[in-house]
Each structure stands twice: as C-alpha cells, then as structure tokens.
C-alpha cells in the first residue's frame, strides 16, 4: 500500500511537471494572434487560470496521467474564456415567461425617451440641484413634482429610490414611536423580503393590528385609536387575494374616521397606476388620482411596476404632509439618483394624452397588445422554429401575468410557442436557451418549453430563432 502510494505521488509530480508553462504557450503563433485581437494581459491571465484548472483537475483525479495536451485546442479554450470574461455580468435577457413585470428579470424595460434622457444626463453635467432661472440652489425633487401633481391631482409629491423606502419614510415621519393601525388582512409580505410588519417596526412605529385575516370593519379601527395613534395604514395586498367572505372598510370610511381623530391616512399601493387599465383585463387596480380624490393623505407606489419607468418610490398627497417628508433627515439616505430621476421624468411626460403610454411605454404596450397580434406573432415564430431540424413548434393559447407584486393572480390571455426537440428534453432546451449569448427565459409546462409572446417584442424574434438554431 505504502509503496504504491509513494509511487503514485511520484507519478503525479511528474505529470504536474508535464503541464506546459505559461511562457511557452505565449510563444505559440495562435497566442500571438490572440494577443493582437485582445490584449497580452488578457491572454496571459486566461492562460494562467486555465492551466491552474488543469493542475487542480490532475491533483483531484485518480489517474496520474496528464490527458493529451493539444496546444491549439487549449488556446481556443483561452479565447472562449476571454470572450466570456468580456461579457458583463448584468446583461440583457429576453423575457419569454409571459410575466410582464418580472422582478427577477429587472421589472419594467424603459421607453426609448427615458433611455435618451438617461444618456443625456449621464454623459454631461445637469441642473440636478441648480435653479436655472435664479442661478441659486435647486431641488432634485422639483424636476418631477409638478408632473406627478398634474397626473395624480396631488398637492405635492416627493420621490425616493423605491417604494419600500417610500413606505418606510412615511412611517418614520408620521408614526415614529407612535401607533400605526393596520388591518391584519393587509400585513403582507412582498417578494424580496419586504414584510409590512417588519417595515413598520424598523421605521420606529408601533404596529397595532386590527380585525381578522378576512374581515376588518371601520369600528375595529376606531376602537383601536388611542392618544398615541397617528396613522391609519392601508396596503394593497398585491400578491394575494382573499376571496369569499371578506371585507375591509372603504377608503371613505377610513378617511372620515381618520379625520375625526386627526390622523394621517396612508395607502401603500405598490404598483400604482396613473391611468385606468380596466380595459386591459386589469379591472381592480385603483388609479392614484381616484384614491387621492377619496381623501387619502399620502399614497406610495413604485416607479418600475405598472407605471413602466425606472426603479423609484413615489409619494404623492397633501402639501403639508409632503413638506414634512422633504424635511426629514432620512430622505437624504433614500434619495433617487439622477439617472433614475431623468428616466422617471421622461416616462411621466409620456402619460398624457391617454392613449400614448399604451404605445410608448413598454410595460403598457405589452399589456395592451391585442390577442390577435399575439396569435400572429406566435404563428410567425413557430413557423421559423419549424425550419430548424429536429425542432417541433406550435402556436398555442397561454396565460400571461402582470406580475411584479401587482396582480399576479390576474391572468391575461396570451399566445405562446410550444417547443420540443427530437434530440433533447424540454429542460435541456430551456437550459441551453438560458445560456445563449442573449439568454432567452421561457417556462416549462408538461415537457414542453413555452415562449410567451406577451412579453417579447418583434425585434427579439431573430435572436430567439438564432439561439434555437445554435443550441437545439
Ligand atoms: C412592490 C411593492 C412594494 C415595494 O416596492 P419596491 O419599489 O419594490 O420597493 C411595496 N408595497 C407594495 C404593496 C408592493 O406591491
């Protein structure tokens, strides 16, 4: 035993010695060519890294022999490594899941005007906090406040970096060390560990839960008010719904009772829509203007959900309440950056007239695409896919979702291309598309890969077909 161990050790040492040296490989003509295409540093670094892999594999391997070493093949591997390293980590993917606002896939794609606004502000100086008319100091919030007020009927507005921060700021400003009353049925958790009770606690407010999971009456709120109460908080139960025997008080009741006790009534909408979307199969999503019209003091909503803009948290409502938020020290820690602000302003400017956002803002365009157009798109993609040998494709009816914590339960009729291959399983096909140069993310259903047409655009199609050709 001992003898063979020793012998094996010796053979390993010899095999390790046989691994080519970095210097030697760099002199190979192919390496010189690579250094011209890329840089010598990149080639050297990739070479070192791959040679280390060979060493590690050999040490872990049972056998003591170096596998045949082909320098040309090895240098091709060097090139693939450099190409991979050059790709950014965070990059474009094609969303073929049918979930329009997909938090894992970056939520709302921006309108081209918003992208142009980012480019312009990013590549230059800007009047971010400079008042051009007085040459004095300006406020970053001024660039969007009037627009938000015009679109929502609010008296004032302020914007922070996301909706979670917006809720947190409102509670810290109005309920720190005071009681906030909320319905038990609305104490939700939204993906990414945003739990309403935790947010309330972290803001320094004291949560008073009222009612039961399925029923809360206005008298439950009124009975819970003490001299310590400062806020009624209503939340959109974005990602779940209690059906059947359930009710919560109307906004009018909450507002009336809140007024009676001198409280601030806050509603966290999450998604927040600026225009009526009931004709798109989204009948229950309240419009911010209507909510404020019912007398709610402050509403909070995201910039990158159904609004279709950049990540941002918008707080709109009464002038004095907004003024208080603007003076709060936490605002500085949550402030929106200039690029998001530029994109938000440009997105908001696409809102009036009524029809415009449904063609110019990608999320709304996607929701508004007629079923017939999706059918035609699916048939078109399926026929291109069928030209690929071994691939079977058909256009089928499917169900898409608004997603993003905004009405995930709400189905949207859609069409998908259903794919299966002679050679590989649907799972493998999905894996390969996910690893393509532009990853394509579909969904699996009964051993088929479905590519939903609701969330793709015409210019994604050549890339999808290209990826299938290469990988199927
Ligand atoms: C999504 C959501 C939030 C969090 O919004 P972010 O912009 O992701 O921070 C808060 N409240 C509700 C009801 C939501 O749906």
CSV table of C-alpha atoms and ligand atoms in Angstrom, one decimal:
chain,number,residue,atom,x,y,z
A,1,UNK,CA,0.0,0.0,0.0
A,2,UNK,CA,2.6,2.5,1.2
A,3,UNK,CA,4.8,1.7,-1.8
A,4,UNK,CA,2.1,2.3,-4.3
A,5,UNK,CA,1.1,5.5,-2.6
A,6,UNK,CA,4.6,6.8,-2.9
A,7,UNK,CA,4.8,5.7,-6.5
A,8,UNK,CA,1.6,7.4,-7.3
A,9,UNK,CA,2.9,10.5,-5.7
A,10,UNK,CA,5.9,10.4,-7.8
A,11,UNK,CA,3.9,9.9,-11.0
A,12,UNK,CA,1.7,12.8,-10.0
A,13,UNK,CA,4.7,15.1,-9.6
A,14,UNK,CA,6.0,14.0,-13.0
A,15,UNK,CA,2.6,14.6,-14.6
A,16,UNK,CA,2.4,18.0,-13.0
A,17,UNK,CA,5.8,18.8,-14.4
A,18,UNK,CA,4.5,17.9,-17.9
A,19,UNK,CA,1.9,20.7,-17.8
A,20,UNK,CA,3.1,23.3,-20.3
A,21,UNK,CA,4.5,26.6,-19.0
A,22,UNK,CA,2.7,29.9,-19.5
A,23,UNK,CA,5.7,31.4,-21.2
A,24,UNK,CA,5.9,28.5,-23.7
A,25,UNK,CA,2.3,28.8,-24.7
A,26,UNK,CA,2.5,32.5,-25.1
A,27,UNK,CA,5.1,31.9,-27.8
A,28,UNK,CA,2.6,29.8,-29.8
A,29,UNK,CA,1.6,31.7,-33.0
A,30,UNK,CA,-2.1,31.3,-32.1
A,31,UNK,CA,-1.3,33.0,-28.7
A,32,UNK,CA,0.4,35.9,-30.5
A,33,UNK,CA,-2.7,36.3,-32.7
A,34,UNK,CA,-4.9,36.3,-29.7
A,35,UNK,CA,-2.8,39.0,-28.0
A,36,UNK,CA,-3.4,41.1,-31.1
A,37,UNK,CA,-7.1,40.6,-31.0
A,38,UNK,CA,-7.5,41.0,-27.3
A,39,UNK,CA,-4.5,42.1,-25.1
A,40,UNK,CA,-1.5,40.3,-23.9
A,41,UNK,CA,-2.7,40.8,-20.3
A,42,UNK,CA,-6.0,39.1,-21.0
A,43,UNK,CA,-4.3,36.2,-22.8
A,44,UNK,CA,-1.8,35.7,-20.0
A,45,UNK,CA,-4.4,35.9,-17.3
A,46,UNK,CA,-6.8,33.4,-19.1
A,47,UNK,CA,-3.8,31.1,-19.8
A,48,UNK,CA,-2.8,31.1,-16.1
A,49,UNK,CA,-6.3,30.5,-15.0
A,50,UNK,CA,-6.9,27.6,-17.4
A,51,UNK,CA,-3.5,26.0,-16.6
A,52,UNK,CA,-4.4,26.2,-12.9
A,53,UNK,CA,-7.6,24.3,-13.7
A,54,UNK,CA,-5.6,21.6,-15.4
A,55,UNK,CA,-3.4,21.3,-12.3
A,56,UNK,CA,-6.3,21.2,-9.9
A,57,UNK,CA,-8.0,18.5,-12.1
A,58,UNK,CA,-4.9,16.4,-12.1
A,59,UNK,CA,-4.5,16.6,-8.4
A,60,UNK,CA,-8.1,15.6,-7.8
A,61,UNK,CA,-8.0,12.9,-10.4
A,62,UNK,CA,-7.5,9.2,-9.6
A,63,UNK,CA,-5.2,8.8,-12.6
A,64,UNK,CA,-1.7,10.2,-12.6
A,65,UNK,CA,-1.5,10.9,-16.2
A,66,UNK,CA,-1.8,14.3,-17.9
A,67,UNK,CA,-4.5,14.0,-20.6
A,68,UNK,CA,-3.2,14.6,-24.1
A,69,UNK,CA,-2.4,18.3,-24.3
A,70,UNK,CA,-3.3,19.9,-27.6
A,71,UNK,CA,-1.9,23.5,-27.6
A,72,UNK,CA,-4.2,24.7,-30.4
A,73,UNK,CA,-7.3,23.3,-28.7
A,74,UNK,CA,-6.1,24.8,-25.4
A,75,UNK,CA,-5.7,28.2,-27.0
A,76,UNK,CA,-9.3,28.0,-28.4
A,77,UNK,CA,-10.4,27.5,-24.8
A,78,UNK,CA,-8.3,30.5,-23.9
A,79,UNK,CA,-10.2,32.6,-26.4
A,80,UNK,CA,-13.6,31.3,-25.2
A,81,UNK,CA,-12.6,32.3,-21.6
A,82,UNK,CA,-11.6,35.8,-22.7
A,83,UNK,CA,-14.9,36.2,-24.6
A,84,UNK,CA,-16.8,35.1,-21.5
A,85,UNK,CA,-14.9,37.4,-19.2
A,86,UNK,CA,-15.5,40.3,-21.5
A,87,UNK,CA,-19.3,39.9,-21.2
A,88,UNK,CA,-20.8,41.9,-18.4
A,89,UNK,CA,-22.4,40.0,-15.6
A,90,UNK,CA,-25.6,42.1,-15.7
A,91,UNK,CA,-26.9,42.0,-19.2
A,92,UNK,CA,-29.9,41.9,-21.4
A,93,UNK,CA,-32.1,38.8,-21.5
A,94,UNK,CA,-35.2,38.0,-23.5
A,95,UNK,CA,-38.2,37.6,-21.2
A,96,UNK,CA,-40.4,34.9,-22.7
A,97,UNK,CA,-42.1,34.0,-19.4
A,98,UNK,CA,-45.2,35.9,-20.0
A,99,UNK,CA,-44.8,37.7,-16.7
A,100,UNK,CA,-44.8,41.4,-17.7
A,101,UNK,CA,-43.3,42.9,-14.6
A,102,UNK,CA,-40.8,40.2,-13.6
A,103,UNK,CA,-38.8,41.3,-10.5
A,104,UNK,CA,-36.0,38.8,-11.2
A,105,UNK,CA,-35.7,40.0,-14.8
A,106,UNK,CA,-35.4,43.7,-13.9
A,107,UNK,CA,-39.1,44.7,-13.9
A,108,UNK,CA,-40.0,47.4,-16.4
A,109,UNK,CA,-38.0,47.9,-19.6
A,110,UNK,CA,-37.7,51.6,-20.2
A,111,UNK,CA,-39.3,53.7,-23.0
A,112,UNK,CA,-36.9,55.0,-25.6
A,113,UNK,CA,-37.5,58.6,-24.4
A,114,UNK,CA,-36.4,57.5,-20.9
A,115,UNK,CA,-33.3,55.9,-22.2
A,116,UNK,CA,-32.4,59.0,-24.2
A,117,UNK,CA,-33.0,61.2,-21.0
A,118,UNK,CA,-30.6,58.9,-19.1
A,119,UNK,CA,-28.0,59.2,-21.8
A,120,UNK,CA,-28.2,62.9,-21.9
A,121,UNK,CA,-27.9,63.5,-18.2
A,122,UNK,CA,-25.3,60.7,-17.7
A,123,UNK,CA,-22.9,61.9,-20.2
A,124,UNK,CA,-22.9,65.5,-19.2
A,125,UNK,CA,-23.4,67.9,-16.3
A,126,UNK,CA,-27.0,68.8,-15.5
A,127,UNK,CA,-29.2,71.2,-13.5
A,128,UNK,CA,-29.9,68.4,-11.0
A,129,UNK,CA,-29.8,70.7,-8.0
A,130,UNK,CA,-29.4,74.1,-9.7
A,131,UNK,CA,-32.2,76.5,-10.4
A,132,UNK,CA,-31.5,77.9,-13.9
A,133,UNK,CA,-33.9,80.9,-13.5
A,134,UNK,CA,-32.4,82.2,-10.3
A,135,UNK,CA,-28.9,80.7,-10.5
A,136,UNK,CA,-29.4,79.5,-7.0
A,137,UNK,CA,-29.6,76.1,-5.4
A,138,UNK,CA,-32.4,74.0,-6.7
A,139,UNK,CA,-34.0,70.7,-5.5
A,140,UNK,CA,-33.8,67.5,-7.4
A,141,UNK,CA,-37.4,66.8,-6.5
A,142,UNK,CA,-38.7,69.8,-8.4
A,143,UNK,CA,-38.0,68.1,-11.7
A,144,UNK,CA,-40.9,65.7,-11.3
A,145,UNK,CA,-43.1,67.2,-8.6
A,146,UNK,CA,-45.4,69.2,-10.8
A,147,UNK,CA,-45.7,66.4,-13.3
A,148,UNK,CA,-46.8,64.0,-10.6
A,149,UNK,CA,-49.2,66.5,-9.3
A,150,UNK,CA,-50.7,67.1,-12.7
A,151,UNK,CA,-51.1,63.4,-13.4
A,152,UNK,CA,-52.5,62.4,-10.0
A,153,UNK,CA,-54.2,65.5,-8.7
A,154,UNK,CA,-51.9,65.5,-5.7
A,155,UNK,CA,-51.0,68.8,-4.0
A,156,UNK,CA,-47.4,67.7,-3.6
A,157,UNK,CA,-45.0,64.8,-4.3
A,158,UNK,CA,-41.6,63.6,-3.5
A,159,UNK,CA,-39.6,60.7,-4.9
A,160,UNK,CA,-37.2,58.2,-3.3
A,161,UNK,CA,-35.3,55.2,-4.5
A,162,UNK,CA,-38.0,52.6,-4.3
A,163,UNK,CA,-41.5,52.0,-2.9
A,164,UNK,CA,-40.2,50.2,0.2
A,165,UNK,CA,-38.2,53.3,1.1
A,166,UNK,CA,-41.3,55.4,0.4
A,167,UNK,CA,-43.4,53.5,2.9
A,168,UNK,CA,-40.5,53.5,5.4
A,169,UNK,CA,-40.1,57.3,5.1
A,170,UNK,CA,-43.8,58.0,5.6
A,171,UNK,CA,-43.9,55.8,8.7
A,172,UNK,CA,-40.7,57.2,10.2
A,173,UNK,CA,-42.0,60.8,9.6
A,174,UNK,CA,-45.6,60.3,10.8
A,175,UNK,CA,-45.6,57.4,13.3
A,176,UNK,CA,-42.2,57.1,14.9
A,177,UNK,CA,-42.7,56.0,18.5
A,178,UNK,CA,-46.4,56.3,17.8
A,179,UNK,CA,-49.1,53.8,16.9
A,180,UNK,CA,-50.0,52.9,13.3
A,181,UNK,CA,-53.2,50.9,12.8
A,182,UNK,CA,-53.4,48.4,10.0
A,183,UNK,CA,-55.7,45.6,9.1
A,184,UNK,CA,-54.5,42.1,9.8
A,185,UNK,CA,-55.5,41.0,6.3
A,186,UNK,CA,-53.2,43.6,4.8
A,187,UNK,CA,-50.0,42.8,6.6
A,188,UNK,CA,-48.4,41.3,3.6
A,189,UNK,CA,-45.0,40.0,2.5
A,190,UNK,CA,-43.9,41.0,-0.9
A,191,UNK,CA,-41.1,39.2,-2.7
A,192,UNK,CA,-37.6,40.1,-1.8
A,193,UNK,CA,-38.4,40.0,2.0
A,194,UNK,CA,-40.5,43.2,2.2
A,195,UNK,CA,-42.7,42.3,5.1
A,196,UNK,CA,-45.1,45.0,6.2
A,197,UNK,CA,-44.9,44.3,9.9
A,198,UNK,CA,-41.0,44.4,9.8
A,199,UNK,CA,-41.0,47.6,7.8
A,200,UNK,CA,-43.3,49.2,10.3
A,201,UNK,CA,-41.1,48.1,13.2
A,202,UNK,CA,-37.9,49.2,11.6
A,203,UNK,CA,-39.4,52.6,11.0
A,204,UNK,CA,-39.8,53.0,14.7
A,205,UNK,CA,-43.6,52.9,14.5
A,206,UNK,CA,-45.7,50.7,16.7
A,207,UNK,CA,-48.0,48.4,14.8
A,208,UNK,CA,-51.5,47.9,16.1
A,209,UNK,CA,-53.2,45.1,14.1
A,210,UNK,CA,-56.9,45.2,13.9
A,211,UNK,CA,-59.6,42.9,12.5
A,212,UNK,CA,-59.1,39.3,11.3
A,213,UNK,CA,-57.4,37.9,8.2
A,214,UNK,CA,-60.6,38.1,6.2
A,215,UNK,CA,-62.7,40.8,7.8
A,216,UNK,CA,-61.9,44.2,9.2
A,217,UNK,CA,-64.6,46.8,10.0
A,218,UNK,CA,-64.2,50.5,10.4
A,219,UNK,CA,-65.3,50.1,14.0
A,220,UNK,CA,-62.1,47.9,14.5
A,221,UNK,CA,-60.0,50.9,13.5
A,222,UNK,CA,-62.0,53.4,15.6
A,223,UNK,CA,-61.9,51.2,18.7
A,224,UNK,CA,-58.1,50.8,18.5
A,225,UNK,CA,-57.4,54.5,18.4
A,226,UNK,CA,-55.6,55.8,21.5
A,227,UNK,CA,-53.8,59.1,22.3
A,228,UNK,CA,-50.7,57.5,20.8
A,229,UNK,CA,-52.2,56.8,17.4
A,230,UNK,CA,-51.1,58.9,14.5
A,231,UNK,CA,-51.6,56.8,11.3
A,232,UNK,CA,-54.1,54.5,9.6
A,233,UNK,CA,-52.2,52.5,7.1
A,234,UNK,CA,-53.9,50.7,4.2
A,235,UNK,CA,-51.9,48.4,1.9
A,236,UNK,CA,-52.5,46.9,-1.5
A,237,UNK,CA,-52.5,43.1,-0.9
A,238,UNK,CA,-50.5,42.9,-4.2
A,239,UNK,CA,-49.6,39.3,-4.3
A,240,UNK,CA,-52.6,37.6,-2.8
A,241,UNK,CA,-56.3,37.9,-2.6
A,242,UNK,CA,-58.8,36.8,-0.1
A,243,UNK,CA,-61.9,35.7,-1.9
A,244,UNK,CA,-65.3,34.9,-0.5
A,245,UNK,CA,-66.4,36.1,3.0
A,246,UNK,CA,-64.1,39.1,3.3
A,247,UNK,CA,-64.2,42.8,3.6
A,248,UNK,CA,-62.2,45.9,4.6
A,249,UNK,CA,-63.6,49.3,5.2
A,250,UNK,CA,-64.0,51.7,2.3
A,251,UNK,CA,-61.5,54.4,1.8
A,252,UNK,CA,-64.2,57.0,2.5
A,253,UNK,CA,-64.8,55.3,5.9
A,254,UNK,CA,-61.1,55.2,6.7
A,255,UNK,CA,-60.6,58.9,5.7
A,256,UNK,CA,-63.7,60.0,7.7
A,257,UNK,CA,-62.6,58.2,10.8
A,258,UNK,CA,-59.0,59.2,10.4
A,259,UNK,CA,-60.1,62.9,10.1
A,260,UNK,CA,-62.2,62.5,13.2
A,261,UNK,CA,-59.1,61.6,15.2
A,262,UNK,CA,-56.7,63.9,13.5
A,263,UNK,CA,-54.7,61.0,11.9
A,264,UNK,CA,-52.7,60.8,8.7
A,265,UNK,CA,-54.2,58.2,6.4
A,266,UNK,CA,-51.5,56.5,4.2
A,267,UNK,CA,-52.1,54.0,1.4
A,268,UNK,CA,-49.3,51.8,0.1
A,269,UNK,CA,-50.3,50.9,-3.4
A,270,UNK,CA,-47.2,49.1,-4.5
A,271,UNK,CA,-47.8,49.1,-8.3
A,272,UNK,CA,-49.6,52.4,-8.7
A,273,UNK,CA,-51.3,53.1,-12.0
A,274,UNK,CA,-51.8,56.6,-13.4
A,275,UNK,CA,-54.5,55.7,-15.9
A,276,UNK,CA,-57.4,53.4,-16.0
A,277,UNK,CA,-56.4,49.9,-17.1
A,278,UNK,CA,-59.7,48.1,-16.7
A,279,UNK,CA,-60.0,47.6,-20.5
A,280,UNK,CA,-56.7,45.6,-20.4
A,281,UNK,CA,-58.2,42.9,-18.2
A,282,UNK,CA,-56.9,44.7,-15.0
A,283,UNK,CA,-60.3,45.7,-13.6
A,284,UNK,CA,-59.4,46.1,-9.9
A,285,UNK,CA,-56.3,48.3,-10.0
A,286,UNK,CA,-57.2,51.6,-8.4
A,287,UNK,CA,-55.9,54.8,-10.2
A,288,UNK,CA,-53.8,57.1,-8.0
A,289,UNK,CA,-55.9,60.1,-8.9
A,290,UNK,CA,-59.1,58.4,-7.7
A,291,UNK,CA,-57.5,57.3,-4.4
A,292,UNK,CA,-56.3,60.8,-3.6
A,293,UNK,CA,-59.8,62.1,-4.7
A,294,UNK,CA,-61.2,59.9,-1.9
A,295,UNK,CA,-59.2,61.9,0.6
A,296,UNK,CA,-56.3,59.6,1.4
A,297,UNK,CA,-53.5,61.9,2.7
A,298,UNK,CA,-50.5,60.1,1.2
A,299,UNK,CA,-50.1,57.3,-1.4
A,300,UNK,CA,-46.9,55.4,-2.1
A,301,UNK,CA,-46.1,53.5,-5.3
A,302,UNK,CA,-43.3,52.1,-7.4
A,303,UNK,CA,-41.7,53.7,-10.5
A,304,UNK,CA,-40.9,50.4,-12.1
A,305,UNK,CA,-44.1,48.4,-11.8
A,306,UNK,CA,-47.3,49.3,-13.8
A,307,UNK,CA,-46.1,52.8,-14.2
A,308,UNK,CA,-43.4,51.4,-16.5
A,309,UNK,CA,-40.5,53.6,-15.5
A,310,UNK,CA,-37.2,53.3,-13.6
A,311,UNK,CA,-36.8,52.0,-10.0
A,312,UNK,CA,-38.3,54.7,-7.8
A,313,UNK,CA,-40.7,55.2,-5.0
A,314,UNK,CA,-43.2,58.0,-5.4
A,315,UNK,CA,-45.1,59.6,-2.5
A,316,UNK,CA,-48.0,61.8,-3.6
A,317,UNK,CA,-50.5,63.6,-1.5
A,318,UNK,CA,-51.2,66.6,0.8
A,319,UNK,CA,-48.9,69.6,0.6
A,320,UNK,CA,-48.2,69.8,4.4
A,321,UNK,CA,-47.5,66.1,4.6
A,322,UNK,CA,-45.2,66.2,1.6
A,323,UNK,CA,-43.4,69.3,3.1
A,324,UNK,CA,-42.8,67.3,6.3
A,325,UNK,CA,-41.3,64.4,4.3
A,326,UNK,CA,-39.0,66.8,2.4
A,327,UNK,CA,-37.5,68.0,5.7
A,328,UNK,CA,-37.0,64.5,7.1
A,329,UNK,CA,-33.3,63.5,7.5
A,330,UNK,CA,-33.9,60.0,6.1
A,331,UNK,CA,-34.9,61.5,2.8
A,332,UNK,CA,-31.2,62.1,2.1
A,333,UNK,CA,-30.3,58.5,2.7
A,334,UNK,CA,-33.1,57.3,0.3
A,335,UNK,CA,-32.7,59.9,-2.4
A,336,UNK,CA,-33.3,59.0,-6.0
A,337,UNK,CA,-30.2,59.1,-8.2
A,338,UNK,CA,-30.0,61.5,-11.2
A,339,UNK,CA,-30.3,58.7,-13.8
A,340,UNK,CA,-33.4,57.3,-12.4
A,341,UNK,CA,-34.8,60.8,-12.0
A,342,UNK,CA,-34.2,61.6,-15.6
A,343,UNK,CA,-35.9,58.4,-16.7
A,344,UNK,CA,-38.8,59.0,-14.4
A,345,UNK,CA,-39.4,62.5,-15.7
A,346,UNK,CA,-39.2,61.2,-19.3
A,347,UNK,CA,-41.6,58.4,-18.5
A,348,UNK,CA,-44.1,60.6,-16.8
A,349,UNK,CA,-44.0,63.0,-19.8
A,350,UNK,CA,-45.3,60.2,-22.0
A,351,UNK,CA,-48.6,59.9,-20.0
A,352,UNK,CA,-50.9,62.5,-21.4
A,353,UNK,CA,-52.6,62.1,-23.9
A,354,UNK,CA,-54.5,59.0,-22.7
A,355,UNK,CA,-53.5,56.5,-25.5
A,356,UNK,CA,-49.9,57.5,-25.7
A,357,UNK,CA,-48.5,55.4,-22.8
A,358,UNK,CA,-50.1,52.3,-24.3
A,359,UNK,CA,-47.9,52.6,-27.3
A,360,UNK,CA,-44.7,54.2,-26.0
A,361,UNK,CA,-44.2,52.6,-22.6
A,362,UNK,CA,-43.1,49.0,-23.0
A,363,UNK,CA,-44.9,47.6,-20.0
A,364,UNK,CA,-48.2,49.2,-21.0
A,365,UNK,CA,-47.6,48.3,-24.7
A,366,UNK,CA,-47.1,44.7,-23.7
A,367,UNK,CA,-50.3,44.7,-21.6
A,368,UNK,CA,-52.3,46.4,-24.3
A,369,UNK,CA,-51.2,44.1,-27.2
A,370,UNK,CA,-54.3,42.6,-28.7
A,371,UNK,CA,-54.7,38.8,-28.5
A,372,UNK,CA,-54.8,38.6,-32.3
A,373,UNK,CA,-51.5,40.3,-32.7
A,374,UNK,CA,-50.0,37.8,-30.2
A,375,UNK,CA,-51.5,34.9,-32.1
A,376,UNK,CA,-49.9,36.2,-35.3
A,377,UNK,CA,-46.6,36.7,-33.6
A,378,UNK,CA,-46.7,33.1,-32.2
A,379,UNK,CA,-47.6,31.6,-35.6
A,380,UNK,CA,-44.7,33.6,-37.2
A,381,UNK,CA,-42.2,32.5,-34.6
A,382,UNK,CA,-43.4,28.9,-34.7
A,383,UNK,CA,-43.1,28.7,-38.5
A,384,UNK,CA,-39.5,29.9,-38.2
A,385,UNK,CA,-38.8,27.4,-35.5
A,386,UNK,CA,-40.1,24.5,-37.6
A,387,UNK,CA,-37.4,25.2,-40.1
A,388,UNK,CA,-34.9,24.1,-37.6
A,389,UNK,CA,-34.2,20.4,-38.0
A,390,UNK,CA,-35.4,18.3,-35.1
A,391,UNK,CA,-37.4,21.1,-33.5
A,392,UNK,CA,-41.2,21.0,-33.2
A,393,UNK,CA,-43.1,24.2,-32.6
A,394,UNK,CA,-46.7,25.2,-32.5
A,395,UNK,CA,-48.6,28.3,-31.5
A,396,UNK,CA,-50.8,27.7,-28.5
A,397,UNK,CA,-53.1,29.7,-26.3
A,398,UNK,CA,-51.5,30.6,-23.0
A,399,UNK,CA,-51.9,32.7,-19.9
A,400,UNK,CA,-49.6,35.6,-19.1
A,401,UNK,CA,-49.5,37.7,-15.9
A,402,UNK,CA,-49.0,41.3,-15.0
A,403,UNK,CA,-46.7,40.1,-12.2
A,404,UNK,CA,-44.3,42.1,-10.0
A,405,UNK,CA,-46.4,42.0,-6.9
A,406,UNK,CA,-49.0,43.8,-9.0
A,407,UNK,CA,-52.0,41.5,-9.6
A,408,UNK,CA,-50.0,38.3,-10.1
A,409,UNK,CA,-53.3,36.5,-9.8
A,410,UNK,CA,-54.8,38.4,-12.7
A,411,UNK,CA,-54.5,36.2,-15.8
A,412,UNK,CA,-54.0,37.9,-19.2
A,413,UNK,CA,-54.9,35.9,-22.3
A,414,UNK,CA,-51.9,35.3,-24.4
A,415,UNK,CA,-50.2,33.1,-27.1
A,416,UNK,CA,-47.1,31.1,-26.8
A,417,UNK,CA,-44.8,29.0,-29.0
A,418,UNK,CA,-44.7,25.5,-27.6
A,419,UNK,CA,-41.4,23.8,-28.3
A,420,UNK,CA,-40.0,20.3,-28.1
A,421,UNK,CA,-37.0,18.7,-29.7
A,422,UNK,CA,-36.2,15.2,-31.0
A,423,UNK,CA,-32.7,15.4,-29.5
A,424,UNK,CA,-33.0,16.9,-26.1
A,425,UNK,CA,-35.6,17.3,-23.3
A,426,UNK,CA,-37.5,20.4,-22.8
A,427,UNK,CA,-35.5,21.1,-19.6
A,428,UNK,CA,-32.2,20.9,-21.6
A,429,UNK,CA,-33.6,23.1,-24.3
A,430,UNK,CA,-34.6,25.6,-21.6
A,431,UNK,CA,-31.1,25.4,-20.0
A,432,UNK,CA,-29.4,26.0,-23.4
A,433,UNK,CA,-31.5,29.0,-24.3
A,434,UNK,CA,-30.8,30.4,-20.9
A,435,UNK,CA,-27.1,30.1,-21.6
A,436,UNK,CA,-27.3,31.7,-25.1
A,437,UNK,CA,-25.4,34.8,-26.0
A,438,UNK,CA,-28.6,36.7,-25.3
A,439,UNK,CA,-30.3,34.5,-22.7
A,440,UNK,CA,-33.9,33.6,-23.5
A,441,UNK,CA,-36.0,32.8,-20.5
A,442,UNK,CA,-39.1,30.7,-21.2
A,443,UNK,CA,-41.2,28.5,-18.9
A,444,UNK,CA,-41.7,24.7,-18.8
A,445,UNK,CA,-45.1,23.1,-18.9
A,446,UNK,CA,-45.8,19.4,-19.4
A,447,UNK,CA,-42.5,18.6,-21.0
A,448,UNK,CA,-42.7,21.5,-23.4
A,449,UNK,CA,-40.8,24.8,-23.4
A,450,UNK,CA,-43.2,27.7,-23.8
A,451,UNK,CA,-42.1,31.0,-25.1
A,452,UNK,CA,-44.9,33.5,-24.3
A,453,UNK,CA,-45.4,36.2,-26.9
A,454,UNK,CA,-46.9,38.8,-24.5
A,455,UNK,CA,-43.5,39.8,-23.1
A,456,UNK,CA,-41.4,39.7,-26.2
A,457,UNK,CA,-41.1,42.4,-28.9
A,458,UNK,CA,-40.7,42.0,-32.7
A,459,UNK,CA,-37.0,42.7,-32.5
A,460,UNK,CA,-36.4,39.8,-30.1
A,461,UNK,CA,-37.6,37.3,-32.6
A,462,UNK,CA,-34.4,36.9,-34.7
A,463,UNK,CA,-32.3,36.5,-31.5
A,464,UNK,CA,-34.7,33.8,-30.2
A,465,UNK,CA,-34.6,31.9,-33.5
A,466,UNK,CA,-30.8,32.3,-33.7
A,467,UNK,CA,-30.4,30.9,-30.2
A,468,UNK,CA,-32.5,27.9,-31.1
A,469,UNK,CA,-30.6,27.2,-34.3
A,470,UNK,CA,-27.4,27.2,-32.4
A,471,UNK,CA,-28.3,25.3,-29.3
A,472,UNK,CA,-31.1,22.9,-30.1
B,1,LIG,C1,-43.9,46.1,-4.8
B,1,LIG,C2,-44.5,46.6,-3.5
B,1,LIG,C3,-43.7,47.4,-2.6
B,1,LIG,C4,-42.2,47.6,-2.8
B,1,LIG,O1,-42.0,48.3,-3.9
B,1,LIG,P1,-40.4,48.5,-4.4
B,1,LIG,O2,-40.5,49.6,-5.4
B,1,LIG,O3,-40.0,47.1,-4.9
B,1,LIG,O4,-39.6,48.9,-3.2
B,1,LIG,C5,-44.4,47.9,-1.5
B,1,LIG,N1,-45.7,47.7,-1.3
B,1,LIG,C6,-46.4,47.0,-2.2
B,1,LIG,C7,-47.9,46.9,-1.9
B,1,LIG,C8,-45.9,46.4,-3.3
B,1,LIG,O5,-46.6,45.7,-4.2
